[in-house]
Tab-separated table of C-alpha atoms in Angstrom:
chain	number	residue	atom	x	y	z
A	1	UNK	CA	63.904	103.043	88.530
A	2	UNK	CA	62.785	100.628	85.820
A	3	UNK	CA	61.485	97.157	86.615
A	4	UNK	CA	61.362	93.691	85.022
A	5	UNK	CA	60.396	90.351	86.522
A	6	UNK	CA	61.888	86.916	87.092
A	7	UNK	CA	60.339	83.728	88.421
A	8	UNK	CA	61.811	81.381	90.996
A	9	UNK	CA	60.691	77.795	91.491
A	10	UNK	CA	61.027	76.545	95.057
A	11	UNK	CA	60.777	72.848	96.004
A	12	UNK	CA	59.618	72.037	92.496
A	13	UNK	CA	56.133	73.373	93.229
A	14	UNK	CA	56.086	76.903	94.605
A	15	UNK	CA	56.713	79.464	91.847
A	16	UNK	CA	57.114	83.085	92.941
A	17	UNK	CA	57.413	86.282	90.940
A	18	UNK	CA	60.470	88.411	91.777
A	19	UNK	CA	60.794	91.998	90.492
A	20	UNK	CA	64.126	92.935	88.871
A	21	UNK	CA	64.939	96.581	89.620
A	22	UNK	CA	67.297	98.684	87.505
A	23	UNK	CA	68.951	101.758	88.942
A	24	UNK	CA	70.587	104.692	87.188
A	25	UNK	CA	73.952	102.898	87.109
A	26	UNK	CA	75.317	99.507	88.096
A	27	UNK	CA	73.971	96.003	88.426
A	28	UNK	CA	70.275	95.162	88.333
A	29	UNK	CA	68.963	93.768	91.615
A	30	UNK	CA	66.404	91.041	92.238
A	31	UNK	CA	63.862	91.955	94.913
A	32	UNK	CA	63.685	88.817	97.060
A	33	UNK	CA	61.426	90.237	99.789
A	34	UNK	CA	58.678	87.744	98.828
A	35	UNK	CA	61.015	84.786	99.359
A	36	UNK	CA	60.394	84.712	103.121
A	37	UNK	CA	56.827	83.625	102.489
A	38	UNK	CA	58.106	80.336	101.062
A	39	UNK	CA	60.019	79.461	104.224
A	40	UNK	CA	63.415	80.116	102.594
A	41	UNK	CA	65.963	82.901	102.953
A	42	UNK	CA	69.111	83.691	101.001
A	43	UNK	CA	72.597	83.072	102.425
A	44	UNK	CA	75.151	85.760	101.574
A	45	UNK	CA	78.050	86.127	104.071
A	46	UNK	CA	79.506	89.623	103.955
A	47	UNK	CA	76.535	90.797	101.836
A	48	UNK	CA	78.681	90.396	98.724
A	49	UNK	CA	75.657	90.005	96.448
A	50	UNK	CA	72.981	91.811	98.451
A	51	UNK	CA	71.703	95.380	98.068
A	52	UNK	CA	70.489	96.359	101.532
A	53	UNK	CA	69.048	99.725	100.569
A	54	UNK	CA	68.159	102.123	97.793
A	55	UNK	CA	70.351	105.238	97.668
A	56	UNK	CA	70.966	108.278	95.462
A	57	UNK	CA	74.200	109.383	97.106
A	58	UNK	CA	77.267	107.485	95.856
A	59	UNK	CA	77.965	105.061	93.013
A	60	UNK	CA	81.036	102.854	92.613
A	61	UNK	CA	82.070	100.690	89.662
A	62	UNK	CA	85.109	98.864	90.960
A	63	UNK	CA	85.914	97.176	87.658
A	64	UNK	CA	86.135	100.503	85.837
A	65	UNK	CA	87.624	102.521	88.700
A	66	UNK	CA	84.632	104.878	88.936
A	67	UNK	CA	83.469	106.749	92.042
A	68	UNK	CA	80.628	109.261	91.727
A	69	UNK	CA	79.091	111.472	94.402
A	70	UNK	CA	75.600	112.496	93.247
A	71	UNK	CA	76.867	111.859	89.702
A	72	UNK	CA	80.012	113.989	90.033
A	73	UNK	CA	83.334	112.110	89.458
A	74	UNK	CA	85.570	112.061	92.513
A	75	UNK	CA	88.647	113.333	90.662
A	76	UNK	CA	86.756	116.435	89.494
A	77	UNK	CA	85.454	117.093	93.010
A	78	UNK	CA	88.909	116.646	94.560
A	79	UNK	CA	90.531	119.042	92.095
A	80	UNK	CA	87.790	121.643	91.660
A	81	UNK	CA	85.782	121.720	94.910
A	82	UNK	CA	86.652	122.081	98.573
A	83	UNK	CA	85.457	119.693	101.251
A	84	UNK	CA	82.484	121.762	102.421
A	85	UNK	CA	81.265	122.061	98.833
A	86	UNK	CA	81.407	118.261	98.629
A	87	UNK	CA	79.555	118.072	101.957
A	88	UNK	CA	76.769	120.199	100.515
A	89	UNK	CA	76.565	117.971	97.426
A	90	UNK	CA	76.369	114.792	99.506
A	91	UNK	CA	73.733	116.222	101.831
A	92	UNK	CA	71.506	117.982	99.301
A	93	UNK	CA	72.066	116.231	95.986
A	94	UNK	CA	73.466	119.017	93.831
A	95	UNK	CA	76.261	121.567	93.796
A	96	UNK	CA	75.509	124.791	95.694
A	97	UNK	CA	75.161	128.243	94.249
A	98	UNK	CA	77.580	130.833	95.618
A	99	UNK	CA	74.898	132.112	98.002
A	100	UNK	CA	73.994	128.597	99.187
A	101	UNK	CA	77.655	127.729	99.700
A	102	UNK	CA	78.392	130.877	101.734
A	103	UNK	CA	75.351	130.273	103.938
A	104	UNK	CA	76.349	126.624	104.440
A	105	UNK	CA	79.939	127.541	105.378
A	106	UNK	CA	78.715	130.204	107.801
A	107	UNK	CA	76.459	127.716	109.610
A	108	UNK	CA	79.286	125.167	109.889
A	109	UNK	CA	81.688	127.801	111.260
A	110	UNK	CA	79.144	128.921	113.842
A	111	UNK	CA	78.806	125.403	115.257
A	112	UNK	CA	82.481	124.427	115.633
A	113	UNK	CA	82.689	124.945	119.405
A	114	UNK	CA	81.630	122.181	121.773
A	115	UNK	CA	79.996	122.486	125.173
A	116	UNK	CA	82.617	123.338	127.768
A	117	UNK	CA	81.518	120.501	130.056
A	118	UNK	CA	82.452	118.041	127.315
A	119	UNK	CA	86.100	118.689	128.187
A	120	UNK	CA	85.488	116.780	131.431
A	121	UNK	CA	84.775	113.640	129.395
A	122	UNK	CA	88.382	113.606	128.272
A	123	UNK	CA	89.677	113.693	131.831
A	124	UNK	CA	88.113	110.284	132.353
A	125	UNK	CA	90.350	108.740	129.686
A	126	UNK	CA	93.908	107.583	130.260
A	127	UNK	CA	96.477	109.705	128.453
A	128	UNK	CA	97.633	106.649	126.512
A	129	UNK	CA	94.116	105.726	125.354
A	130	UNK	CA	93.802	105.312	121.592
A	131	UNK	CA	92.318	108.500	120.088
A	132	UNK	CA	89.612	106.406	118.380
A	133	UNK	CA	88.490	105.131	121.784
A	134	UNK	CA	88.125	108.724	122.948
A	135	UNK	CA	86.368	109.858	119.763
A	136	UNK	CA	83.867	107.014	119.933
A	137	UNK	CA	83.041	107.898	123.522
A	138	UNK	CA	82.731	111.674	123.201
A	139	UNK	CA	80.678	111.545	119.979
A	140	UNK	CA	78.217	109.194	121.657
A	141	UNK	CA	78.207	111.557	124.614
A	142	UNK	CA	77.099	114.505	122.470
A	143	UNK	CA	73.521	113.286	122.766
A	144	UNK	CA	73.588	114.199	126.467
A	145	UNK	CA	74.441	117.818	125.593
A	146	UNK	CA	72.334	118.412	122.496
A	147	UNK	CA	69.103	116.697	123.482
A	148	UNK	CA	67.000	119.527	122.044
A	149	UNK	CA	67.089	118.001	118.563
A	150	UNK	CA	66.989	114.223	118.927
A	151	UNK	CA	63.601	113.553	117.343
A	152	UNK	CA	64.739	111.576	114.307
A	153	UNK	CA	61.265	111.825	112.785
A	154	UNK	CA	61.541	115.607	112.724
A	155	UNK	CA	63.251	116.833	109.541
A	156	UNK	CA	64.412	120.053	111.183
A	157	UNK	CA	65.993	118.095	114.052
A	158	UNK	CA	67.820	115.873	111.564
A	159	UNK	CA	69.161	118.970	109.816
A	160	UNK	CA	70.411	120.518	113.064
A	161	UNK	CA	72.084	117.259	114.098
A	162	UNK	CA	73.803	117.020	110.703
A	163	UNK	CA	75.295	120.504	111.033
A	164	UNK	CA	76.410	119.879	114.598
A	165	UNK	CA	78.211	116.674	113.687
A	166	UNK	CA	79.970	118.046	110.606
A	167	UNK	CA	80.952	121.231	112.447
A	168	UNK	CA	82.129	119.744	115.734
A	169	UNK	CA	83.952	116.663	114.488
A	170	UNK	CA	87.232	118.544	113.659
A	171	UNK	CA	87.153	120.125	117.122
A	172	UNK	CA	86.630	116.766	118.834
A	173	UNK	CA	89.271	115.047	116.696
A	174	UNK	CA	91.842	117.717	117.564
A	175	UNK	CA	90.890	117.470	121.245
A	176	UNK	CA	91.596	113.719	121.143
A	177	UNK	CA	95.096	114.484	119.867
A	178	UNK	CA	95.814	117.319	122.266
A	179	UNK	CA	94.696	115.269	125.251
A	180	UNK	CA	96.883	112.328	124.210
A	181	UNK	CA	100.018	114.500	124.203
A	182	UNK	CA	99.169	116.502	127.306
A	183	UNK	CA	98.666	119.873	125.604
A	184	UNK	CA	95.764	122.266	126.253
A	185	UNK	CA	92.803	122.250	123.892
A	186	UNK	CA	92.851	124.923	121.193
A	187	UNK	CA	89.619	126.708	120.344
A	188	UNK	CA	88.461	126.815	116.712
A	189	UNK	CA	88.944	130.019	114.718
A	190	UNK	CA	86.075	131.062	112.495
A	191	UNK	CA	88.279	133.085	110.158
A	192	UNK	CA	89.966	129.881	108.921
A	193	UNK	CA	88.621	127.433	106.375
A	194	UNK	CA	87.591	123.930	107.478
A	195	UNK	CA	90.924	122.165	106.847
A	196	UNK	CA	93.071	125.057	108.109
A	197	UNK	CA	90.989	125.299	111.262
A	198	UNK	CA	91.560	121.609	111.970
A	199	UNK	CA	95.322	121.961	111.480
A	200	UNK	CA	95.325	125.014	113.742
A	201	UNK	CA	93.517	123.121	116.514
A	202	UNK	CA	95.932	120.207	116.073
A	203	UNK	CA	99.251	122.041	116.092
A	204	UNK	CA	98.822	125.508	117.615
A	205	UNK	CA	99.853	126.155	121.214
A	206	UNK	CA	98.865	129.109	123.446
A	207	UNK	CA	102.443	130.383	123.726
A	208	UNK	CA	103.040	131.265	120.088
A	209	UNK	CA	101.364	132.044	116.787
A	210	UNK	CA	100.765	129.167	114.385
A	211	UNK	CA	100.692	129.769	110.639
A	212	UNK	CA	98.936	127.159	108.506
A	213	UNK	CA	100.919	126.115	105.441
A	214	UNK	CA	98.492	126.537	102.494
A	215	UNK	CA	99.862	123.495	100.640
A	216	UNK	CA	99.390	121.355	103.745
A	217	UNK	CA	95.883	122.769	104.225
A	218	UNK	CA	95.038	121.983	100.596
A	219	UNK	CA	96.304	118.423	101.081
A	220	UNK	CA	94.239	117.995	104.243
A	221	UNK	CA	91.141	119.308	102.488
A	222	UNK	CA	91.738	116.800	99.687
A	223	UNK	CA	92.121	113.951	102.187
A	224	UNK	CA	88.773	114.970	103.682
A	225	UNK	CA	87.161	115.027	100.226
A	226	UNK	CA	88.562	111.689	99.087
A	227	UNK	CA	87.267	109.966	102.238
A	228	UNK	CA	83.900	111.748	102.452
A	229	UNK	CA	81.778	108.788	101.331
A	230	UNK	CA	82.242	105.359	99.803
A	231	UNK	CA	78.802	103.848	99.324
A	232	UNK	CA	77.622	100.899	101.479
A	233	UNK	CA	80.849	100.017	103.278
A	234	UNK	CA	80.974	98.442	106.742
A	235	UNK	CA	80.765	101.674	108.759
A	236	UNK	CA	78.081	103.297	106.585
A	237	UNK	CA	75.991	100.133	106.747
A	238	UNK	CA	76.505	100.165	110.530
A	239	UNK	CA	75.207	103.740	110.746
A	240	UNK	CA	72.186	102.818	108.633
A	241	UNK	CA	71.482	99.709	110.711
A	242	UNK	CA	71.754	101.637	113.990
A	243	UNK	CA	69.636	104.446	112.546
A	244	UNK	CA	66.947	102.035	111.402
A	245	UNK	CA	66.071	101.420	115.062
A	246	UNK	CA	65.405	105.124	115.623
A	247	UNK	CA	68.616	105.635	117.605
A	248	UNK	CA	69.734	109.258	117.995
A	249	UNK	CA	72.200	110.591	115.389
A	250	UNK	CA	75.145	110.875	117.778
A	251	UNK	CA	74.773	107.220	118.817
A	252	UNK	CA	74.560	106.210	115.149
A	253	UNK	CA	77.751	108.078	114.216
A	254	UNK	CA	79.521	106.648	117.287
A	255	UNK	CA	78.561	103.192	115.993
A	256	UNK	CA	80.035	104.108	112.614
A	257	UNK	CA	83.266	105.227	114.298
A	258	UNK	CA	83.504	101.900	116.131
A	259	UNK	CA	83.073	100.003	112.851
A	260	UNK	CA	85.595	102.217	111.059
A	261	UNK	CA	88.212	101.490	113.714
A	262	UNK	CA	88.868	97.984	112.346
A	263	UNK	CA	92.191	97.505	110.486
A	264	UNK	CA	90.345	96.006	107.510
A	265	UNK	CA	88.370	99.257	107.129
A	266	UNK	CA	89.395	102.691	108.375
A	267	UNK	CA	92.524	101.409	110.042
A	268	UNK	CA	94.037	100.515	106.668
A	269	UNK	CA	96.303	103.582	106.390
A	270	UNK	CA	97.428	103.062	109.993
A	271	UNK	CA	98.201	99.424	109.109
A	272	UNK	CA	100.111	100.677	106.063
A	273	UNK	CA	102.432	102.800	108.221
A	274	UNK	CA	102.866	99.906	110.636
A	275	UNK	CA	104.019	97.815	107.663
A	276	UNK	CA	106.490	100.513	106.595
A	277	UNK	CA	107.888	100.540	110.143
A	278	UNK	CA	108.265	96.754	109.964
A	279	UNK	CA	110.218	97.052	106.691
A	280	UNK	CA	112.304	99.811	108.240
A	281	UNK	CA	114.719	100.692	105.441
A	282	UNK	CA	114.961	100.721	101.652
A	283	UNK	CA	117.537	97.909	101.542
A	284	UNK	CA	115.020	95.515	103.155
A	285	UNK	CA	112.289	96.132	100.557
A	286	UNK	CA	113.301	93.238	98.215
A	287	UNK	CA	112.923	90.811	101.128
A	288	UNK	CA	109.373	91.953	101.860
A	289	UNK	CA	108.351	92.171	98.208
A	290	UNK	CA	109.492	88.543	97.811
A	291	UNK	CA	107.383	87.592	100.843
A	292	UNK	CA	104.360	89.384	99.355
A	293	UNK	CA	104.730	87.346	96.153
A	294	UNK	CA	105.018	84.041	98.044
A	295	UNK	CA	101.530	82.535	98.383
A	296	UNK	CA	102.719	80.381	101.284
A	297	UNK	CA	103.799	83.445	103.279
A	298	UNK	CA	101.038	85.186	105.318
A	299	UNK	CA	102.712	88.599	104.917
A	300	UNK	CA	100.833	91.045	102.699
A	301	UNK	CA	101.678	94.540	101.592
A	302	UNK	CA	99.167	96.948	103.127
A	303	UNK	CA	98.020	99.890	101.006
A	304	UNK	CA	98.146	98.036	97.684
A	305	UNK	CA	95.084	96.949	95.750
A	306	UNK	CA	91.514	97.383	96.987
A	307	UNK	CA	88.598	95.075	97.749
A	308	UNK	CA	86.244	97.169	95.613
A	309	UNK	CA	88.484	98.580	92.873
A	310	UNK	CA	89.716	95.796	90.590
A	311	UNK	CA	91.394	98.154	88.127
A	312	UNK	CA	92.603	101.246	89.985
A	313	UNK	CA	91.437	103.364	92.897
A	314	UNK	CA	90.360	106.719	91.373
A	315	UNK	CA	91.028	108.433	94.695
A	316	UNK	CA	94.631	107.217	94.670
A	317	UNK	CA	95.330	108.937	91.352
A	318	UNK	CA	94.480	112.320	92.882
A	319	UNK	CA	96.110	111.529	96.226
A	320	UNK	CA	99.376	110.544	94.561
A	321	UNK	CA	99.684	114.042	93.093
A	322	UNK	CA	98.976	115.596	96.496
A	323	UNK	CA	101.445	113.259	98.183
A	324	UNK	CA	104.321	114.371	95.990
A	325	UNK	CA	103.337	118.052	96.395
A	326	UNK	CA	103.470	117.768	100.187
A	327	UNK	CA	106.759	115.843	100.251
A	328	UNK	CA	108.304	118.414	97.922
A	329	UNK	CA	107.026	121.323	100.014
A	330	UNK	CA	107.958	119.998	103.457
A	331	UNK	CA	111.234	118.294	102.491
A	332	UNK	CA	110.826	115.878	105.378
A	333	UNK	CA	113.843	113.718	106.175
A	334	UNK	CA	112.150	110.473	107.162
A	335	UNK	CA	113.503	106.997	106.282
A	336	UNK	CA	109.974	105.554	106.232
A	337	UNK	CA	108.910	108.006	103.548
A	338	UNK	CA	111.894	106.853	101.503
A	339	UNK	CA	110.667	103.277	101.961
A	340	UNK	CA	107.182	104.307	100.846
A	341	UNK	CA	108.406	106.028	97.704
A	342	UNK	CA	110.546	103.045	96.712
A	343	UNK	CA	107.601	100.711	97.278
A	344	UNK	CA	105.475	102.960	95.092
A	345	UNK	CA	108.078	102.789	92.305
A	346	UNK	CA	108.197	98.998	92.461
A	347	UNK	CA	104.404	98.641	92.483
A	348	UNK	CA	104.091	100.839	89.383
A	349	UNK	CA	106.873	99.042	87.470
A	350	UNK	CA	107.050	95.405	88.660
A	351	UNK	CA	105.181	93.028	86.272
A	352	UNK	CA	103.819	91.018	89.229
A	353	UNK	CA	102.102	94.065	90.757
A	354	UNK	CA	100.884	95.287	87.379
A	355	UNK	CA	99.432	91.876	86.449
A	356	UNK	CA	97.704	91.512	89.839
A	357	UNK	CA	96.577	95.181	89.693
A	358	UNK	CA	98.171	95.800	93.088
A	359	UNK	CA	98.479	99.543	92.645
A	360	UNK	CA	99.005	101.860	95.633
A	361	UNK	CA	95.576	102.825	96.944
A	362	UNK	CA	94.297	105.960	98.667
A	363	UNK	CA	95.251	104.602	102.107
A	364	UNK	CA	98.875	104.246	101.024
A	365	UNK	CA	99.190	107.844	99.855
A	366	UNK	CA	97.089	109.454	102.578
A	367	UNK	CA	99.130	107.644	105.242
A	368	UNK	CA	102.350	109.031	103.778
A	369	UNK	CA	100.917	112.568	103.607
A	370	UNK	CA	99.634	112.476	107.177
A	371	UNK	CA	102.996	111.239	108.456
A	372	UNK	CA	104.803	113.984	106.533
A	373	UNK	CA	102.493	116.525	108.201
A	374	UNK	CA	103.644	115.290	111.600
A	375	UNK	CA	100.382	113.549	112.480
A	376	UNK	CA	100.927	110.380	114.546
A	377	UNK	CA	99.736	107.047	113.202
A	378	UNK	CA	97.186	106.695	116.005
A	379	UNK	CA	95.334	109.742	114.627
A	380	UNK	CA	94.971	108.452	111.062
A	381	UNK	CA	91.666	106.666	111.620
A	382	UNK	CA	90.350	109.615	113.629
A	383	UNK	CA	90.922	111.841	110.597
A	384	UNK	CA	89.210	109.241	108.428
A	385	UNK	CA	86.199	109.358	110.793
A	386	UNK	CA	86.181	113.149	110.640
A	387	UNK	CA	86.137	112.993	106.839
A	388	UNK	CA	83.500	110.251	106.632
A	389	UNK	CA	81.055	111.911	109.039
A	390	UNK	CA	79.306	113.746	106.218
A	391	UNK	CA	78.845	110.477	104.313
A	392	UNK	CA	77.411	108.758	107.373
A	393	UNK	CA	75.087	111.672	108.095
A	394	UNK	CA	73.956	111.847	104.458
A	395	UNK	CA	73.021	108.160	104.409
A	396	UNK	CA	71.355	108.430	107.824
A	397	UNK	CA	69.265	111.381	106.668
A	398	UNK	CA	68.400	109.715	103.364
A	399	UNK	CA	67.224	106.528	105.074
A	400	UNK	CA	65.032	108.341	107.598
A	401	UNK	CA	63.566	110.481	104.823
A	402	UNK	CA	62.478	107.454	102.793
A	403	UNK	CA	58.862	106.411	103.408
A	404	UNK	CA	58.353	102.975	104.883
A	405	UNK	CA	61.949	102.340	105.947
A	406	UNK	CA	62.210	99.310	108.229
A	407	UNK	CA	64.398	98.347	111.148
A	408	UNK	CA	67.248	96.135	109.967
A	409	UNK	CA	66.810	92.474	110.862
A	410	UNK	CA	69.193	90.141	108.987
A	411	UNK	CA	68.445	86.414	108.980
A	412	UNK	CA	70.894	83.635	109.727
A	413	UNK	CA	71.731	80.037	108.877
A	414	UNK	CA	71.579	78.351	112.273
A	415	UNK	CA	74.076	75.494	112.694
A	416	UNK	CA	73.942	75.018	116.473
A	417	UNK	CA	72.373	72.269	118.547
A	418	UNK	CA	68.829	71.127	117.826
A	419	UNK	CA	66.213	71.470	120.604
A	420	UNK	CA	67.136	69.288	123.596
A	421	UNK	CA	66.062	68.862	127.213
A	422	UNK	CA	68.055	70.353	130.063
A	423	UNK	CA	68.943	68.565	133.270
A	424	UNK	CA	71.525	70.128	135.577
A	425	UNK	CA	74.700	68.154	136.225
A	426	UNK	CA	75.791	70.464	139.070
A	427	UNK	CA	72.822	70.060	141.418
């Protein structure tokens, strides 16, 4: 990290020196930590111009449509690596050798089962509870079962917790689904790969053999990879903030799940399918496209454009290919998928969408793929959480491994009442 300096004059008198730090990629950042000594703080709602941490994990350039994990482009990872290889890269900083990869996979497979008493947690939920509500609860509850490795200052404990979370999340996610539909839980099978094992736990039943479709498994693995990490988004920042207090890893990841649940974040692909259901049929698309173009109309097309990517979403390019592979393989007869494909055609050809750069994003395509697989909309964000767990854990581990990390304590601009005396009007 290279460094320059800038000066800031406060109140016409107080001049302070502010270091300007340059990272490997991206914008330079001004270190304003000395500003508090002047009696002033910065005001930045949504942290749109604030770097809250230093990280080596993921880099995004939204203007150029670039997403790198440890320097590796996301499209290359999605096409040439499987999800667990990407997990290794995110956790350890470089691609694994064959021996390292095989050892890593073996450890993950050996930790996929959850404590049998955890099944009783599910019985406390209503059958119609949202799967994200269940996932948030049971992940937080893991700390009551695996309290032998909760010392966050112990590097070995952090490593064990990371493996447990990455390994058990598919099992817990599938249990949320099975409970919601009244079917018995299916145990993981260690002879299956990560994505195939998840599909098996989702769709197998004790009464018959379930064969995983390899094209569907490949698509699921790619969905996991494309959602593995996305820099300092709301849920990752939540995990870091919770972790900065020394909270146990399971509590931190549960906090990340709660943040991800919001429709503006992880619920985006669920919101996309809700929109497709509202449109209903291909013949109604022109009506809704017209509404999307009308600035006075509050309706907006979900799954198009992205807050970060101002050019194109590099994940969507890969996911589009997978989407069409799955639809071709499964030959699903679903009117909503017809609506989705027609919307995609319009977005890629209509001058309005092209000018505004409202291209279909990764949420649009992943939502279509998950629906084609037979996964209910309520499970979409759960699968997102499963995928993102490795990103959350990687950032959590990185933060705790950095010397001198501090508990998060944002400031505020107070606009409430000034100090005033109290006298009761009810006595």
